[in-house]
């Protein structure tokens, strides 16, 4: 995990190294200052102040100047350390987010299916922030505390060996408390971040479906659902905080106990050896070192708690970074798609290797370049699954898919997907102008090119009615345009790619039948050489197709023209007659024949 995360430090290695260096200088200065103070106290005596005032004032000025200089140098090194630590941690977090985002962009649909959207958002935000805070503490506080602990102990032993054993006796006690906290809180934080995902999922679903929530008057239900998720997170965090809260009282108890033990041992040593008493300068310095040692341990406990939290977050981040796409371009990949000829050869597919049932099974299909193909079938018939195999959004589990006479696994992914344009079932527009959204199909598209494809998709008419026309701003998710307008813009965007294969996955469902017919007419006349695959619920959308594929239960049950299927296939007959609100003569004849046989 550490090795993977460390790759994101990159250009921030220099501030990551400079911060600990300046911390070390700061610690050395802070540990030397009590020794200078001890020397200073030893130099000053009541006799010197009253009898040799000039000499003592000079001593005060010298030692005062030394201490002020050391304090200023300590301040400067501390500020520089903080500055470099902030730059390094913020840069590290920036690179982490970028690396995660880039990794997600390379995911196949199968990879994305392993993570929920809310979980990926949490990992990009909360988890990265946790790791950022931990990293800042590691390169600053986690360096400072051990150094302060070691140097202060060494210095304390140079002052008084006997009394300094107090510190060595207390440090293991504090260490034991820290170990208990670590082992108790880590599983809690592992659990709580999964609950964070659930809470974020609740928020995302509510905001995305706010129109549905309001139309069904389900605000109270959603509030209760969020409250339950939030309360669940709160309970775990409260438990973790309660365990971590043990640190504070234990630390304070040890600090005051150390002070008492120092005074007690000093009194014992002085009474046993009046000729060699423990001086006030020694007591002062030992108390300073006691404060430094125990404060270092207290700060170290805070760092360890932060690292515990960050460890869980780091594991979640590394899971995203280490997730490798199972769909990649091969070496010496084919970079040109010759035409839109498509072949499915004994294709079967399931979404998971552990799945018991195939989503598609035994598919054999040949679509000639330039043909218009319709696909019909009930919900769950795997129509979308079938077309997703063409641009390698998923790979076939068994068999092979060919486009332009080449196995899709031999193509360069970018080359293949640039020539297989898809308008997905869930149309998505991004915040920006209409032009910005259209240029997703072609970055350098001219105004004339955009006008042409919008006319083909019957989108130009409604665009021209907008005050800003093609410069009209589209809100996030396309909330300021209707469903039908959104679908036509998405079709136009796909056409800008100048594809060899155009797949419309139920993407005219929100368009009226007249506009649907106009779009199909434009396709026939303007892009005759493009292979067009239309998944539709309406028979009218596909009945003029060269071939219509009827699917059921993940299998192709019939292929033919409208007339052929209407004469021979029961599923097609049922859909056609139900949509046209007339009886099914075939069904009636079948029923009559059955009665006669009885």
PDB file of C-alpha atoms in Angstrom, residues 21-30 32-33 65-81 140 144:
ATOM      1  CA  UNK A  21      15.269  18.380   7.817  1.00  0.00           C
ATOM      2  CA  UNK A  22      13.945  21.674   9.179  1.00  0.00           C
ATOM      3  CA  UNK A  23      11.963  19.771  11.840  1.00  0.00           C
ATOM      4  CA  UNK A  24      15.179  18.088  13.000  1.00  0.00           C
ATOM      5  CA  UNK A  25      16.944  21.458  13.317  1.00  0.00           C
ATOM      6  CA  UNK A  26      13.952  22.844  15.246  1.00  0.00           C
ATOM      7  CA  UNK A  27      14.011  19.878  17.675  1.00  0.00           C
ATOM      8  CA  UNK A  28      17.765  20.128  18.283  1.00  0.00           C
ATOM      9  CA  UNK A  29      17.411  23.823  19.118  1.00  0.00           C
ATOM     10  CA  UNK A  30      14.475  23.180  21.470  1.00  0.00           C
ATOM     11  CA  UNK A  32      19.524  22.598  23.669  1.00  0.00           C
ATOM     12  CA  UNK A  33      17.642  25.572  25.069  1.00  0.00           C
ATOM     13  CA  UNK A  65      20.738  37.010  23.442  1.00  0.00           C
ATOM     14  CA  UNK A  66      21.692  33.363  22.926  1.00  0.00           C
ATOM     15  CA  UNK A  67      18.225  32.163  24.000  1.00  0.00           C
ATOM     16  CA  UNK A  68      16.423  34.750  21.849  1.00  0.00           C
ATOM     17  CA  UNK A  69      18.587  33.784  18.858  1.00  0.00           C
ATOM     18  CA  UNK A  70      17.881  30.090  19.379  1.00  0.00           C
ATOM     19  CA  UNK A  71      14.156  30.785  19.809  1.00  0.00           C
ATOM     20  CA  UNK A  72      14.052  32.854  16.602  1.00  0.00           C
ATOM     21  CA  UNK A  73      15.984  30.207  14.665  1.00  0.00           C
ATOM     22  CA  UNK A  74      13.642  27.543  16.035  1.00  0.00           C
ATOM     23  CA  UNK A  75      10.662  29.667  14.953  1.00  0.00           C
ATOM     24  CA  UNK A  76      12.037  30.126  11.435  1.00  0.00           C
ATOM     25  CA  UNK A  77      12.861  26.428  10.960  1.00  0.00           C
ATOM     26  CA  UNK A  78       9.426  25.493  12.341  1.00  0.00           C
ATOM     27  CA  UNK A  79       7.681  27.851   9.886  1.00  0.00           C
ATOM     28  CA  UNK A  80       9.746  26.539   6.955  1.00  0.00           C
ATOM     29  CA  UNK A  81       8.980  22.978   7.987  1.00  0.00           C
ATOM     30  CA  UNK A 140       6.481  16.790  10.205  1.00  0.00           C
ATOM     31  CA  UNK A 144       9.461  15.706  15.334  1.00  0.00           C
TER      32      UNK A 144
END
